[in-house]
Amino acid sequence: MQQLHLIYFSPTKTTKTILEQIALGIGAENIYHMDLSAQLNSEMVIKNSLVLLGVPVYRGRIPIEASEQLKKIKGINSNVVLVAVYGNRDYDDTLIELKDIAEDGGFRPIAAAAFIGEHSFSTDEFPIAVQRPDNEDKKKAQLFGKQIKVLLESNEVLKRSVDVPGNRPYKELGVLPDVAPVTNEDNCDKCGVCVEVCPTDAISLNGKLTTDSTACILCCACVKACPSMARYNDNEFVNTAAAKLNKFCSERKEPELFL
């Protein structure tokens, strides 16, 4: 395996971290990164390569912004590993949706996995899968990469695509309320980090920090990345969801691997 492409939508970097650990286990000579948070302006074709395709789980599905980008990527004679990263609740139909998009794009899915990452809504008051992926998760991701390498060296990879859990039709997404993280102006030093990490350009800085709640997807990248802890959620939707997740989804879940 000489060429390995890491393609991910990862506003809070947890999905990217998992893919990088899998890549370590595979041990490819050349690794190329593609962050889908940056918009693709045209269709892209990947030939004769292995692709690690990673997305976070939003309400049991692929984020709409990510799926729109993924559909622009086509594969020719390329295998793909599907990875979903979720916040310790469930990944529902994410893997099967990811498989369908990959196959429609011409890729051959040979393996899949669901890993756990710290939930976007996690706070000190309502901790949800805090600091995951942790060292144990990273070890399992590297082992998964080694297993993929063995699979590629056998003839089994050409016989059938990997089976993954999920349902068709996919889980209904519903409609998010027009809410977004807010800024504590006393703490904000206008550094612009939140503007840089926002995957939907919902935040702007023109003397004052403003957020377009209609564009916000509640990834909370701005909250996680703010060096002065000036960004936070102050709305009933997120706070209620965080409390429920903390109460009912606190038991540690482990990665699931499909080969």
Short mmCIF file of C-alpha atoms in Angstrom, two decimals:
data_model
loop_
_atom_site.label_atom_id
_atom_site.label_comp_id
_atom_site.label_asym_id
_atom_site.label_seq_id
_atom_site.Cartn_x
_atom_site.Cartn_y
_atom_site.Cartn_z
CA MET A 1 0.00 0.00 0.00
CA GLN A 2 1.69 3.14 -1.23
CA GLN A 3 -1.07 5.76 -1.34
CA LEU A 4 -3.47 6.38 1.50
CA HIS A 5 -6.06 9.15 1.48
CA LEU A 6 -7.58 10.40 4.73
CA ILE A 7 -10.87 12.15 3.97
CA TYR A 8 -12.83 13.51 6.91
CA PHE A 9 -15.34 16.00 8.21
CA SER A 10 -13.98 16.74 11.66
CA PRO A 11 -14.73 20.16 13.18
CA THR A 12 -13.55 19.12 16.68
CA LYS A 13 -10.68 16.92 15.33
CA THR A 14 -11.85 13.66 16.96
CA THR A 15 -12.62 11.96 13.64
CA LYS A 16 -9.32 13.15 12.19
CA THR A 17 -7.49 11.71 15.21
CA ILE A 18 -9.05 8.28 14.72
CA LEU A 19 -8.19 8.18 11.02
CA GLU A 20 -4.59 9.17 11.76
CA GLN A 21 -4.27 6.31 14.25
CA ILE A 22 -5.70 3.81 11.76
CA ALA A 23 -3.22 5.11 9.19
CA LEU A 24 -0.36 4.46 11.62
CA GLY A 25 -1.42 0.83 11.83
CA ILE A 26 -1.60 0.50 8.04
CA GLY A 27 1.81 2.04 7.57
CA ALA A 28 1.37 3.58 4.10
CA GLU A 29 4.29 5.32 2.44
CA ASN A 30 2.36 8.40 1.30
CA ILE A 31 -0.59 9.86 3.22
CA TYR A 32 -2.79 12.62 1.86
CA HIS A 33 -5.28 14.60 3.97
CA MET A 34 -8.55 16.11 2.81
CA ASP A 35 -10.60 18.07 5.34
CA LEU A 36 -14.19 18.34 4.13
CA SER A 37 -14.73 21.33 6.38
CA ALA A 38 -13.11 23.24 3.53
CA GLN A 39 -15.53 23.30 0.62
CA LEU A 40 -14.74 21.30 -2.53
CA ASN A 41 -15.48 23.45 -5.55
CA SER A 42 -15.54 20.59 -8.05
CA GLU A 43 -15.66 16.82 -8.33
CA MET A 44 -12.54 14.92 -7.29
CA VAL A 45 -11.42 11.50 -8.56
CA ILE A 46 -9.16 9.16 -6.57
CA LYS A 47 -7.51 6.29 -8.48
CA ASN A 48 -5.75 3.11 -7.35
CA SER A 49 -5.66 4.02 -3.66
CA LEU A 50 -6.95 3.15 -0.23
CA VAL A 51 -9.23 5.75 1.33
CA LEU A 52 -10.12 6.18 4.99
CA LEU A 53 -13.47 7.97 5.03
CA GLY A 54 -14.45 9.44 8.40
CA VAL A 55 -17.45 11.41 9.63
CA PRO A 56 -18.91 12.37 12.99
CA VAL A 57 -22.41 11.20 13.86
CA TYR A 58 -25.04 13.94 14.11
CA ARG A 59 -28.41 12.64 15.32
CA GLY A 60 -27.65 9.17 14.00
CA ARG A 61 -26.69 10.30 10.50
CA ILE A 62 -23.91 11.89 8.47
CA PRO A 63 -23.96 15.68 8.79
CA ILE A 64 -25.72 17.08 5.72
CA GLU A 65 -22.77 19.39 5.04
CA ALA A 66 -20.43 16.37 4.98
CA SER A 67 -22.65 14.18 2.78
CA GLU A 68 -22.89 16.93 0.19
CA GLN A 69 -19.10 17.07 0.03
CA LEU A 70 -18.66 13.29 -0.02
CA LYS A 71 -20.86 12.97 -3.08
CA LYS A 72 -18.33 15.04 -5.05
CA ILE A 73 -15.59 12.44 -4.50
CA LYS A 74 -15.35 9.53 -6.95
CA GLY A 75 -13.19 6.42 -6.79
CA ILE A 76 -11.64 4.35 -9.57
CA ASN A 77 -10.14 1.00 -8.56
CA SER A 78 -9.96 2.24 -4.96
CA ASN A 79 -10.87 0.55 -1.69
CA VAL A 80 -12.45 2.46 1.17
CA VAL A 81 -12.63 2.04 4.95
CA LEU A 82 -15.71 3.62 6.52
CA VAL A 83 -15.40 5.26 9.95
CA ALA A 84 -18.11 6.84 12.09
CA VAL A 85 -17.25 8.67 15.32
CA TYR A 86 -20.09 9.20 17.79
CA GLY A 87 -20.54 10.73 21.25
CA ASN A 88 -21.29 7.57 23.25
CA ARG A 89 -25.01 7.39 22.37
CA ASP A 90 -25.32 5.48 19.07
CA TYR A 91 -24.25 5.73 15.45
CA ASP A 92 -27.64 4.47 14.16
CA ASP A 93 -27.63 4.61 10.32
CA THR A 94 -24.38 6.51 9.79
CA LEU A 95 -22.26 3.60 8.56
CA ILE A 96 -24.82 2.29 6.10
CA GLU A 97 -25.41 5.80 4.76
CA LEU A 98 -21.64 6.24 4.41
CA LYS A 99 -21.38 2.88 2.62
CA ASP A 100 -24.12 3.83 0.16
CA ILE A 101 -22.43 7.14 -0.68
CA ALA A 102 -19.06 5.43 -1.11
CA GLU A 103 -20.42 2.72 -3.39
CA ASP A 104 -22.38 5.25 -5.44
CA GLY A 105 -19.08 7.08 -5.90
CA GLY A 106 -17.35 3.98 -7.26
CA PHE A 107 -15.43 2.92 -4.14
CA ARG A 108 -15.21 -0.63 -2.81
CA PRO A 109 -15.93 -0.71 0.99
CA ILE A 110 -13.66 -3.34 2.56
CA ALA A 111 -13.90 -2.48 6.28
CA ALA A 112 -15.75 -0.21 8.68
CA ALA A 113 -15.67 0.94 12.28
CA ALA A 114 -17.54 2.99 14.83
CA PHE A 115 -15.37 4.81 17.37
CA ILE A 116 -16.28 7.08 20.25
CA GLY A 117 -15.32 10.74 20.55
CA GLU A 118 -16.09 13.37 23.16
CA HIS A 119 -19.60 14.62 22.50
CA SER A 120 -19.95 18.11 21.08
CA PHE A 121 -22.33 19.03 23.91
CA SER A 122 -20.03 17.75 26.68
CA THR A 123 -19.27 20.27 29.45
CA ASP A 124 -17.85 20.22 32.96
CA GLU A 125 -21.41 20.10 34.25
CA PHE A 126 -22.54 17.39 31.83
CA PRO A 127 -19.48 15.33 30.82
CA ILE A 128 -20.12 12.98 27.88
CA ALA A 129 -17.28 10.70 26.69
CA VAL A 130 -14.72 13.23 27.92
CA GLN A 131 -11.27 13.16 26.28
CA ARG A 132 -12.17 10.38 23.92
CA PRO A 133 -10.64 9.04 21.81
CA ASP A 134 -8.30 8.14 24.66
CA ASN A 135 -5.16 5.99 24.60
CA GLU A 136 -7.15 2.74 24.56
CA ASP A 137 -9.20 3.97 21.61
CA LYS A 138 -6.02 4.95 19.76
CA LYS A 139 -4.48 1.51 20.35
CA LYS A 140 -7.60 -0.16 18.95
CA ALA A 141 -7.53 2.15 15.95
CA GLN A 142 -3.91 1.22 15.24
CA LEU A 143 -4.74 -2.48 15.59
CA PHE A 144 -7.65 -1.98 13.19
CA GLY A 145 -5.19 -0.46 10.73
CA LYS A 146 -2.95 -3.52 11.00
CA GLN A 147 -5.94 -5.77 10.36
CA ILE A 148 -6.80 -3.76 7.27
CA LYS A 149 -3.25 -4.19 6.00
CA VAL A 150 -3.51 -7.97 6.40
CA LEU A 151 -6.86 -7.92 4.61
CA LEU A 152 -5.41 -5.99 1.69
CA GLU A 153 -2.62 -8.53 1.36
CA SER A 154 -5.13 -11.35 0.94
CA ASN A 155 -7.57 -12.08 -1.87
CA GLU A 156 -10.57 -11.76 0.45
CA VAL A 157 -10.81 -8.04 -0.20
CA LEU A 158 -11.99 -8.60 -3.77
CA LYS A 159 -14.81 -11.02 -2.96
CA ARG A 160 -17.45 -8.87 -1.27
CA SER A 161 -18.02 -5.51 0.38
CA VAL A 162 -18.16 -5.21 4.14
CA ASP A 163 -21.49 -5.59 5.94
CA VAL A 164 -22.42 -2.76 8.30
CA PRO A 165 -25.36 -2.16 10.65
CA GLY A 166 -28.10 0.29 9.81
CA ASN A 167 -31.48 0.73 8.21
CA ARG A 168 -32.90 1.91 4.93
CA PRO A 169 -34.66 4.29 4.79
CA TYR A 170 -32.30 6.13 7.10
CA LYS A 171 -33.32 7.66 10.39
CA GLU A 172 -35.22 10.93 10.01
CA LEU A 173 -33.02 13.91 10.84
CA GLY A 174 -35.70 16.33 11.90
CA VAL A 175 -35.09 20.07 12.02
CA LEU A 176 -32.62 21.79 14.31
CA PRO A 177 -33.78 24.96 16.06
CA ASP A 178 -32.04 28.17 15.07
CA VAL A 179 -29.66 28.25 18.02
CA ALA A 180 -25.91 28.62 18.30
CA PRO A 181 -23.18 29.07 20.91
CA VAL A 182 -22.87 32.57 22.32
CA THR A 183 -19.90 34.68 23.40
CA ASN A 184 -18.93 35.98 26.81
CA GLU A 185 -17.70 39.39 25.69
CA ASP A 186 -15.73 39.92 28.89
CA ASN A 187 -13.57 36.87 28.12
CA CYS A 188 -13.35 37.24 24.34
CA ASP A 189 -10.09 38.77 23.09
CA LYS A 190 -11.16 38.71 19.40
CA CYS A 191 -8.42 36.22 18.46
CA GLY A 192 -10.54 34.79 15.62
CA VAL A 193 -9.92 31.11 16.37
CA CYS A 194 -13.66 30.41 16.41
CA VAL A 195 -14.01 31.99 12.96
CA GLU A 196 -11.26 29.75 11.60
CA VAL A 197 -12.62 26.46 12.96
CA CYS A 198 -16.29 26.96 12.04
CA PRO A 199 -17.06 24.59 9.13
CA THR A 200 -20.06 26.56 7.90
CA ASP A 201 -18.66 30.12 8.15
CA ALA A 202 -21.40 30.94 10.64
CA ILE A 203 -19.11 33.17 12.73
CA SER A 204 -17.76 36.55 11.64
CA LEU A 205 -15.51 39.08 13.31
CA ASN A 206 -15.89 42.70 12.33
CA GLY A 207 -14.97 44.56 15.46
CA LYS A 208 -17.56 42.43 17.21
CA LEU A 209 -18.10 38.67 17.08
CA THR A 210 -21.41 37.68 15.48
CA THR A 211 -22.92 34.23 14.84
CA ASP A 212 -25.49 33.29 12.22
CA SER A 213 -27.63 30.76 14.08
CA THR A 214 -29.31 29.65 10.84
CA ALA A 215 -25.94 28.46 9.50
CA CYS A 216 -24.74 26.87 12.77
CA ILE A 217 -24.80 23.04 12.86
CA LEU A 218 -24.00 22.86 16.61
CA CYS A 219 -20.72 21.04 16.06
CA CYS A 220 -19.39 23.21 18.92
CA ALA A 221 -15.95 23.44 17.34
CA CYS A 222 -15.86 27.09 18.40
CA VAL A 223 -16.60 26.13 22.02
CA LYS A 224 -13.90 23.44 22.10
CA ALA A 225 -11.26 25.55 20.36
CA CYS A 226 -11.71 28.89 22.13
CA PRO A 227 -8.46 29.54 24.06
CA SER A 228 -10.17 31.95 26.48
CA MET A 229 -13.29 29.80 27.01
CA ALA A 230 -15.47 32.67 25.83
CA ARG A 231 -17.79 30.54 23.69
CA TYR A 232 -20.52 28.48 25.33
CA ASN A 233 -24.05 27.19 24.77
CA ASP A 234 -26.84 29.07 26.50
CA ASN A 235 -29.99 27.59 25.00
CA GLU A 236 -32.56 25.09 26.18
CA PHE A 237 -32.11 22.69 23.26
CA VAL A 238 -28.40 21.98 23.86
CA ASN A 239 -28.57 22.11 27.65
CA THR A 240 -31.51 19.68 27.79
CA ALA A 241 -29.83 17.31 25.33
CA ALA A 242 -26.55 17.42 27.26
CA ALA A 243 -28.32 16.62 30.54
CA LYS A 244 -30.12 13.64 28.99
CA LEU A 245 -26.98 12.29 27.35
CA ASN A 246 -25.05 12.64 30.60
CA LYS A 247 -27.78 10.76 32.47
CA PHE A 248 -28.56 7.97 30.01
CA CYS A 249 -25.36 7.57 27.95
CA SER A 250 -22.65 7.75 30.58
CA GLU A 251 -21.63 4.06 30.50
CA ARG A 252 -18.47 3.66 28.47
CA LYS A 253 -18.93 2.19 25.00
CA GLU A 254 -16.16 0.54 23.03
CA PRO A 255 -15.28 0.73 19.32
CA GLU A 256 -16.98 -1.68 16.94
CA LEU A 257 -14.98 -3.05 14.03
CA PHE A 258 -16.28 -4.65 10.84
CA LEU A 259 -13.96 -6.57 8.51
#
